[in-house]
N, C-alpha and C. Protein backbone atom coordinates (compact mmCIF):
# COMPACT_ATOMS: atom_id res chain seq x y z
N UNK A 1 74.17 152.08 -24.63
CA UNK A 1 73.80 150.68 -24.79
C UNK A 1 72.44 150.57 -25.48
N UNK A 2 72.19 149.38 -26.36
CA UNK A 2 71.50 149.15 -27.13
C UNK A 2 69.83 149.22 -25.76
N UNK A 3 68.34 149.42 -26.02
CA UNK A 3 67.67 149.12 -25.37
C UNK A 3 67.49 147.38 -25.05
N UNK A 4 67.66 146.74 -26.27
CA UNK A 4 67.12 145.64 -26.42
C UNK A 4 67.97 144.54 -25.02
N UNK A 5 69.44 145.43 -25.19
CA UNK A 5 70.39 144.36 -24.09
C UNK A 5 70.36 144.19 -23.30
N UNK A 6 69.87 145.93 -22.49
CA UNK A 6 69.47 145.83 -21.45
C UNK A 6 68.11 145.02 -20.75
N UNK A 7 67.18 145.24 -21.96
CA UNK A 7 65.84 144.38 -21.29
C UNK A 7 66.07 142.83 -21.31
N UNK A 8 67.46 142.38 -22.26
CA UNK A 8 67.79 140.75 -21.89
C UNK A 8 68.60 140.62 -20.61
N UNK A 9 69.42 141.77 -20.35
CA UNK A 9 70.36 142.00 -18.93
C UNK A 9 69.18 141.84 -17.40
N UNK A 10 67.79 142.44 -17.52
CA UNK A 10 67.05 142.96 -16.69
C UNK A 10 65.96 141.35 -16.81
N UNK A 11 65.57 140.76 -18.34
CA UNK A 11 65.23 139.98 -18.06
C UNK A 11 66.15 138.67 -17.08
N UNK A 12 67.74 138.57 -17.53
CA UNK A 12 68.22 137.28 -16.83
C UNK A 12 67.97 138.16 -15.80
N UNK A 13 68.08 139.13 -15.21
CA UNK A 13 68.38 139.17 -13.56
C UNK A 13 66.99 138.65 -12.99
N UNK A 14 66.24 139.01 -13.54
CA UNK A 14 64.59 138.40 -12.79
C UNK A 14 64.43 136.87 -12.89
N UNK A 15 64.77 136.20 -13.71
CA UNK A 15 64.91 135.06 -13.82
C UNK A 15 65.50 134.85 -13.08
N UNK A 16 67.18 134.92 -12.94
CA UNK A 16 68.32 134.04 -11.98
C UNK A 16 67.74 134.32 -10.73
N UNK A 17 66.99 135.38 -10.36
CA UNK A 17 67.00 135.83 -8.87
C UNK A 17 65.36 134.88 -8.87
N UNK A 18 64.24 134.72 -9.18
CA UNK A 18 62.96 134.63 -9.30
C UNK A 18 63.61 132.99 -9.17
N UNK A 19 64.37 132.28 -9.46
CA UNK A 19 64.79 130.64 -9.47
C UNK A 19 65.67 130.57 -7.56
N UNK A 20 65.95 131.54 -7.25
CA UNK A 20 67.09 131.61 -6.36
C UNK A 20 66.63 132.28 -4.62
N UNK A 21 65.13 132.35 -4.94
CA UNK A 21 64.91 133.06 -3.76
C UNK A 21 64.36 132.40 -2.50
N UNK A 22 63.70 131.19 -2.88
CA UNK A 22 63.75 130.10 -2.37
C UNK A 22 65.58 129.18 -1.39
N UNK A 23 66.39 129.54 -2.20
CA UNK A 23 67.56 128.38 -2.09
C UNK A 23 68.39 128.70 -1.13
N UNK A 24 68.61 130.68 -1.24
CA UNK A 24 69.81 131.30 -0.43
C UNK A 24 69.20 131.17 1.26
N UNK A 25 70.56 131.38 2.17
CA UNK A 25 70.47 131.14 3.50
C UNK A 25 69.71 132.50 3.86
N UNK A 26 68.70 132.62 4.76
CA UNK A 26 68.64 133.76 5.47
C UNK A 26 69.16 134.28 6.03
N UNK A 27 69.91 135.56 6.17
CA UNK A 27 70.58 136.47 6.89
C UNK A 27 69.78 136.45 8.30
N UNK A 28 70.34 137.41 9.12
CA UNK A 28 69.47 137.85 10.63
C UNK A 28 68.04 138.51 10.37
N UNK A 29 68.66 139.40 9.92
CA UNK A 29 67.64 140.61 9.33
C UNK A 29 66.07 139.86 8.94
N UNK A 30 66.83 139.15 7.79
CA UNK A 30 65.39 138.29 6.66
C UNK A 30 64.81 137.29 7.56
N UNK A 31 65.75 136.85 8.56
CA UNK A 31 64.95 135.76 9.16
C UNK A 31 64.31 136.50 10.15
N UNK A 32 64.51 137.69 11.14
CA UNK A 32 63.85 138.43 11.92
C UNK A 32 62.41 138.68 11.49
N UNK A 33 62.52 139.38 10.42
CA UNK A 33 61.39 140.08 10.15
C UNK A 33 60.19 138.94 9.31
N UNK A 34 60.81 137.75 9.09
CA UNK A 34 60.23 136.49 8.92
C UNK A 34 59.04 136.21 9.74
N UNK A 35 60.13 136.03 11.02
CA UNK A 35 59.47 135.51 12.38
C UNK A 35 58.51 136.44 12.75
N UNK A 36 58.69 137.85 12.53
CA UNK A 36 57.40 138.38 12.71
C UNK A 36 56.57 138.52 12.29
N UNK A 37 56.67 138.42 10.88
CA UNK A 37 55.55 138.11 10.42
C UNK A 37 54.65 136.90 9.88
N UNK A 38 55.16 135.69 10.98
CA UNK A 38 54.84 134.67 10.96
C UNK A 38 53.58 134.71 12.13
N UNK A 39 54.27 135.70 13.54
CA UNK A 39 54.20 135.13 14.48
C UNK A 39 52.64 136.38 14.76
N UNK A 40 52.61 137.38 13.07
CA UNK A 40 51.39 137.81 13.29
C UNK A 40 50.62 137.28 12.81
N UNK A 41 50.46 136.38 11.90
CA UNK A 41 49.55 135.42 11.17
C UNK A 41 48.99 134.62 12.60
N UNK A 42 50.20 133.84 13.12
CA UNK A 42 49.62 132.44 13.65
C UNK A 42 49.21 133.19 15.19
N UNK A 43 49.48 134.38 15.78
CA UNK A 43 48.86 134.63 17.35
C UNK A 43 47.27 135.31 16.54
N UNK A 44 47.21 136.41 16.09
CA UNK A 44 46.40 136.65 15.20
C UNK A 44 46.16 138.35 15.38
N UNK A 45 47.19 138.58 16.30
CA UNK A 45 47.40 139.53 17.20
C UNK A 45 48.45 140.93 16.28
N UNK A 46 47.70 141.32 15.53
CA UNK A 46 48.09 142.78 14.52
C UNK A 46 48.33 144.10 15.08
N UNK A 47 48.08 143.96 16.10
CA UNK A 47 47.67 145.41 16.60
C UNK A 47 50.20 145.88 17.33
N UNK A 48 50.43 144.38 17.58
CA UNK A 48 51.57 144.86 18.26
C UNK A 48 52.79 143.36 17.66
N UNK A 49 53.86 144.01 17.70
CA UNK A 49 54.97 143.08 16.91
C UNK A 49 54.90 141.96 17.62
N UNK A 50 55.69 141.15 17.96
CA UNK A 50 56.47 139.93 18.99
C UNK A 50 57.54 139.18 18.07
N UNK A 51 58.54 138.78 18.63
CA UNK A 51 59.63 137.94 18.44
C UNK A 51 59.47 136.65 19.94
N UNK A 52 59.21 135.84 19.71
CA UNK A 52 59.01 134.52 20.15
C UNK A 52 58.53 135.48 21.19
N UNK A 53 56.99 135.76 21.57
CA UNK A 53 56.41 136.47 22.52
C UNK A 53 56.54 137.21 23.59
N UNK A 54 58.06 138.15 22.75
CA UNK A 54 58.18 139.33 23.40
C UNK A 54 58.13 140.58 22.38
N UNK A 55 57.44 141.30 23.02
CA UNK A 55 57.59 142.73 22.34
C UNK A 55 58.81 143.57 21.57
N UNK A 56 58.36 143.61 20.28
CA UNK A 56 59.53 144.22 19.75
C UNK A 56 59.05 145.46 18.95
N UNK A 57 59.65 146.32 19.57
CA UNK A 57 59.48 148.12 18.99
C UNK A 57 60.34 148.52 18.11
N UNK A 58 61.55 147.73 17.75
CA UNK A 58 62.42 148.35 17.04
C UNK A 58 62.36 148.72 15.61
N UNK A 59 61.53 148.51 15.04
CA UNK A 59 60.91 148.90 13.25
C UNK A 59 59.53 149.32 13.37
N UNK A 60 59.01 149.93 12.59
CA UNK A 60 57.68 150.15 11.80
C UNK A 60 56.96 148.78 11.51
N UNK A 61 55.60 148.73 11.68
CA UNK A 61 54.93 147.69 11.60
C UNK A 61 54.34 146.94 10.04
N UNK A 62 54.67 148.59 8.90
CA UNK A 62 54.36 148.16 7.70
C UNK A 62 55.13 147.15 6.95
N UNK A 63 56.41 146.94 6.99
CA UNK A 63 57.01 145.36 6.66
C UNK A 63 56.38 144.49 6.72
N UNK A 64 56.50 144.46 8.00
CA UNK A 64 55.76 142.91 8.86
C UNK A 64 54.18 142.44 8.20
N UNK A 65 53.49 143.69 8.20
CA UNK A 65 51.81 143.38 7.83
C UNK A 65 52.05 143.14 6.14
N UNK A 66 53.11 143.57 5.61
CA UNK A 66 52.90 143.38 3.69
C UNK A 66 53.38 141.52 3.88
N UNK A 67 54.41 141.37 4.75
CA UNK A 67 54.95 140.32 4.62
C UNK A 67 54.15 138.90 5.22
N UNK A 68 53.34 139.79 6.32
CA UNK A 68 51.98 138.57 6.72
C UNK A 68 50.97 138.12 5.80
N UNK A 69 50.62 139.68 5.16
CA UNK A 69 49.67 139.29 3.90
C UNK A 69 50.08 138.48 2.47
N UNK A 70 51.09 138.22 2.84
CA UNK A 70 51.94 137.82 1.46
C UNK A 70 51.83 136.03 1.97
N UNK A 71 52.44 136.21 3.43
CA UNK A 71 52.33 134.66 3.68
C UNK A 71 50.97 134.06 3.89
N UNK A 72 49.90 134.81 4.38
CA UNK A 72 48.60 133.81 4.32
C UNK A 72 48.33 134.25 2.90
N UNK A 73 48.49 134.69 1.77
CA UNK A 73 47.94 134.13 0.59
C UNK A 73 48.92 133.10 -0.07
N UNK A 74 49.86 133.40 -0.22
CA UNK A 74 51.24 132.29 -0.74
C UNK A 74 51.57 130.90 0.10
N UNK A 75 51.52 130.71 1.55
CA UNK A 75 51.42 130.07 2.51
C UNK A 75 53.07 130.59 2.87
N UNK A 76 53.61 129.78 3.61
CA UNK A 76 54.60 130.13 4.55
C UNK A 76 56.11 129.18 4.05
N UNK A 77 56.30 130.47 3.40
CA UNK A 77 58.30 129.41 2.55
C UNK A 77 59.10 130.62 2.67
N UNK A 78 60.29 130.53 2.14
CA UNK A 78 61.19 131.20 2.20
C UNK A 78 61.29 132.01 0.77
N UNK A 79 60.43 131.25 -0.22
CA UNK A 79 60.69 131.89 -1.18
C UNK A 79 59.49 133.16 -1.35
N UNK A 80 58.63 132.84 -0.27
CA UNK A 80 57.50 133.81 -0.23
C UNK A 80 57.95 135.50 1.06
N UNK A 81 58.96 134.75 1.42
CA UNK A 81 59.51 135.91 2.63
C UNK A 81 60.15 137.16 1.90
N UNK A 82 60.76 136.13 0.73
CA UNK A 82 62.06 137.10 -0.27
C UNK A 82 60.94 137.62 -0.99
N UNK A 83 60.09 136.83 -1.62
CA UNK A 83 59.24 137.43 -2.73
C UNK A 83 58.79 139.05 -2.86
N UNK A 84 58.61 139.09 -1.34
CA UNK A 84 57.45 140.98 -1.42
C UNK A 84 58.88 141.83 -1.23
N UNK A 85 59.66 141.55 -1.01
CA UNK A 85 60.98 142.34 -1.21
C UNK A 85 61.49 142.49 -2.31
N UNK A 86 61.49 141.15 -3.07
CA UNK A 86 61.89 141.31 -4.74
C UNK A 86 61.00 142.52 -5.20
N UNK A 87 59.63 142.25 -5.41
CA UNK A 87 59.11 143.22 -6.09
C UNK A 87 59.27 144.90 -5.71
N UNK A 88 59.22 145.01 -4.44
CA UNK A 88 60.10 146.71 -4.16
C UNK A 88 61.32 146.79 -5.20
N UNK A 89 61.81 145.82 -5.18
CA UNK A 89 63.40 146.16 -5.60
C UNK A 89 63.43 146.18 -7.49
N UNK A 90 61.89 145.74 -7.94
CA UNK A 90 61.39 145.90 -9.35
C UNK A 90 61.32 146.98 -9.74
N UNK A 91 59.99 147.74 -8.45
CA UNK A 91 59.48 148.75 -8.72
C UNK A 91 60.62 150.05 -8.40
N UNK A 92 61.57 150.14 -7.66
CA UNK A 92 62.76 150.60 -7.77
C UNK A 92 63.28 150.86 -8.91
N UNK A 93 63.85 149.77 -9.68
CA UNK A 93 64.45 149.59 -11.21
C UNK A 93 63.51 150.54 -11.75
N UNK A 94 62.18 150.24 -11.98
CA UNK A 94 61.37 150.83 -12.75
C UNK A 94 60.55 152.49 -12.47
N UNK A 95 61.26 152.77 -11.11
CA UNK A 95 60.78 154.12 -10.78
C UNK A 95 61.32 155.32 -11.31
N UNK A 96 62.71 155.61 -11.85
CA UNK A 96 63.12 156.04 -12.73
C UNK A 96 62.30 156.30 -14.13
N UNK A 97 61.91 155.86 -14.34
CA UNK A 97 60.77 155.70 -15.53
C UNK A 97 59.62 156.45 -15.09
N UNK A 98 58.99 156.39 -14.63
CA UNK A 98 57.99 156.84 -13.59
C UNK A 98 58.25 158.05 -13.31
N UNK A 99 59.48 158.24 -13.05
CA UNK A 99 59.28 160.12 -12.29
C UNK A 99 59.88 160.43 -13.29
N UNK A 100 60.53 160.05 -14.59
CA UNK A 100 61.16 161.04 -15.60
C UNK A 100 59.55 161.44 -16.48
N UNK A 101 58.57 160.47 -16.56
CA UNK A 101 57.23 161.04 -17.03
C UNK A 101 56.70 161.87 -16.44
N UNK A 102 56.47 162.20 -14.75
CA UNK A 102 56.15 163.32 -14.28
C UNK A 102 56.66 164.02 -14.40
N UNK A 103 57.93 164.25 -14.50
CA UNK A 103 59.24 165.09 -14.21
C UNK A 103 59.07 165.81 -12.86
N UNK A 104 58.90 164.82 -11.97
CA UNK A 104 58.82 165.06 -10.64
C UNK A 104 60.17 166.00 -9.93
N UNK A 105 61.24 165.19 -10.64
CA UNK A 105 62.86 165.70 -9.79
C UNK A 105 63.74 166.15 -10.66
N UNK A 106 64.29 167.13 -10.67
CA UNK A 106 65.78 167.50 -11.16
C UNK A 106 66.67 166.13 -11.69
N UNK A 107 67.17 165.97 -12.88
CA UNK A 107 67.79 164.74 -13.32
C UNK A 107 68.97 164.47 -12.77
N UNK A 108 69.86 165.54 -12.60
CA UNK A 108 70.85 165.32 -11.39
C UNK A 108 70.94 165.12 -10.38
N UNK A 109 69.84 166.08 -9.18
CA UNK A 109 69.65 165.28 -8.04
C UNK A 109 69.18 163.78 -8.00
N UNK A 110 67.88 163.90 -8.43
CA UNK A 110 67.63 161.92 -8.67
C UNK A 110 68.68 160.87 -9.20
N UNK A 111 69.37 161.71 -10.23
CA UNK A 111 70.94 160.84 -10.23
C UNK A 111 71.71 160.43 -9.35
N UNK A 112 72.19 161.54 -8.17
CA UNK A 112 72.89 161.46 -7.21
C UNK A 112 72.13 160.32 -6.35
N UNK A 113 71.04 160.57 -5.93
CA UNK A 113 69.96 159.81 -5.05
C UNK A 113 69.96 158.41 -5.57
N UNK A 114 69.51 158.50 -6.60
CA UNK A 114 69.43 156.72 -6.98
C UNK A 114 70.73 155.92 -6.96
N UNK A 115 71.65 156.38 -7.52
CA UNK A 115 72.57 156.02 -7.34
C UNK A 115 73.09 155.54 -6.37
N UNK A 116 73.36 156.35 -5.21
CA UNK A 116 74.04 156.23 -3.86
C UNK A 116 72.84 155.68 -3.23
N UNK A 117 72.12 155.30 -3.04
CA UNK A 117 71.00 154.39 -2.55
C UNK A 117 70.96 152.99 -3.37
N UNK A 118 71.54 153.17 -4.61
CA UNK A 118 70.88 151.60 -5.20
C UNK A 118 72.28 151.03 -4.28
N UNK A 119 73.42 151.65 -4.78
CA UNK A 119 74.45 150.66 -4.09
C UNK A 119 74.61 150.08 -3.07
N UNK A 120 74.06 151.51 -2.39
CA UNK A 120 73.97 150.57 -0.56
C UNK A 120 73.01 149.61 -0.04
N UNK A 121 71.75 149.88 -0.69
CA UNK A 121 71.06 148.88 -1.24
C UNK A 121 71.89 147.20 -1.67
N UNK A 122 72.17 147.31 -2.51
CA UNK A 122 72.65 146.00 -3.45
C UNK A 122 74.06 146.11 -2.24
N UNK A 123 74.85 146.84 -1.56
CA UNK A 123 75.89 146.36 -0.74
C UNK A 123 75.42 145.42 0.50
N UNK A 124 74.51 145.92 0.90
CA UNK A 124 73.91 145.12 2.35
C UNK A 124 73.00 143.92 2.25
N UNK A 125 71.65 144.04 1.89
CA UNK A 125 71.29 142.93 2.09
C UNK A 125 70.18 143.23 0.86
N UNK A 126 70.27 142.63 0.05
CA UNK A 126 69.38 142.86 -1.03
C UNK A 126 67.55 142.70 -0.73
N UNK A 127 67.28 141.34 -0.15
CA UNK A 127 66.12 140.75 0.18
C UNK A 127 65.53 141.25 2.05
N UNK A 128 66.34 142.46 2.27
CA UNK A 128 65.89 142.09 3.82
C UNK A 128 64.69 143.89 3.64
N UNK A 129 64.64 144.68 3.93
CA UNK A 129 63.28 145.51 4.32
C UNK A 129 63.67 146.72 3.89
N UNK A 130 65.15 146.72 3.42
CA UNK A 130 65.99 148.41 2.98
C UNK A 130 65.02 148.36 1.65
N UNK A 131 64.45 147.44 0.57
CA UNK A 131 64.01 147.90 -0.15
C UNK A 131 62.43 148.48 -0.40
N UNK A 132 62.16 148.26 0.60
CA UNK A 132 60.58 149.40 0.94
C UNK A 132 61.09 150.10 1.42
N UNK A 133 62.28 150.76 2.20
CA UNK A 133 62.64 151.89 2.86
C UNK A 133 63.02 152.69 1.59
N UNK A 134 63.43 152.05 0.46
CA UNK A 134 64.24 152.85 -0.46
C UNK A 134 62.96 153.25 -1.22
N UNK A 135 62.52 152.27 -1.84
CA UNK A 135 61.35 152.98 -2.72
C UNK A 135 60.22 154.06 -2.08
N UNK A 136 60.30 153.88 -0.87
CA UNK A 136 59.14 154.73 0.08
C UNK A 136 60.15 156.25 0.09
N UNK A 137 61.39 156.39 -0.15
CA UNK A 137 61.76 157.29 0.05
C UNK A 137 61.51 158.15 -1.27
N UNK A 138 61.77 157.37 -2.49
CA UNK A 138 61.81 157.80 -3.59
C UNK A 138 60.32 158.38 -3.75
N UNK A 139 59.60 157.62 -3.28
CA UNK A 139 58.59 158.29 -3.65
C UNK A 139 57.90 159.81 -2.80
N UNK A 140 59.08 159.64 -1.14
CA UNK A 140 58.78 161.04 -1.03
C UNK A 140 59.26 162.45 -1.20
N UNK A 141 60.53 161.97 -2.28
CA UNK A 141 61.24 162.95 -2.82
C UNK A 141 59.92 163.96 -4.52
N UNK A 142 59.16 163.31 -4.55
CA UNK A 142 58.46 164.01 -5.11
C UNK A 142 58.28 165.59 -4.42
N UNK A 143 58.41 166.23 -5.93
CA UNK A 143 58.01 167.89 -5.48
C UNK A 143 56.81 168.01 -5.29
């Protein structure tokens, strides 16, 4: 494929999705990790999760704190919840690029890897926290 088609293919997708992130319903997931990181802004209380002021252990706390810092500078919408997830899912697209300049990985293994990760990725929930899990992985597949 031509380069040029793809960067009009890659531009509509940022567009349609960058107009759309605001509009779609929240899943469980997106609205979960919402609430927590709402509910670390407004108690003020960083040090430990809560879901309507009970303790919740079940994830890593780095979501929640990118997604608090995102809402006290942006203020508090839905299109700002999706937002810090979109951009993982940029820097994803664009990490390929990135490790073929280091030549960090074997082109076949990272084939296999990206691959079978973007899909399950894009099968489940596009906007909910798999995409810092994915890019955080990619980046510790470095040799």
């Amino acid at each position: 494929m031509p380069k040029k088609f793809l960067v009009v293919i890659f531009v509509l997708y940022v567009i349609a999705n960058c107009f759309n992130l605001g509009k779609l319903n929240f899943s469980y997931k997106e609205a979960k990790s919402a609430i927590i990181s709402l509910q670390l802004n407004t108690s003020g209380n960083y040090k430990w999760q809560t879901i309507l002021g009970k303790p919740y252990f079940k994830k890593p706390p780095l979501a929640a704190y990118y997604s608090s810092i995102l809402f006290k500078i942006f203020g508090n919408s839905e299109f700002t919840a999706r937002a810090g997830q979109f951009v993982f899912i940029l820097l994803i697209v664009f990490l390929p690029l990135f490790l073929k300049e280091f030549k960090a990985l074997d082109p076949p293994y990272f084939a296999f890897v990206f691959l079978t990760t973007a899909i399950v990725l894009m099968s489940i929930n596009v906007y909910s926290t798999y995409a810092m899990s994915v890019f955080f992985l990619f980046l510790a597949l470095y040799k």
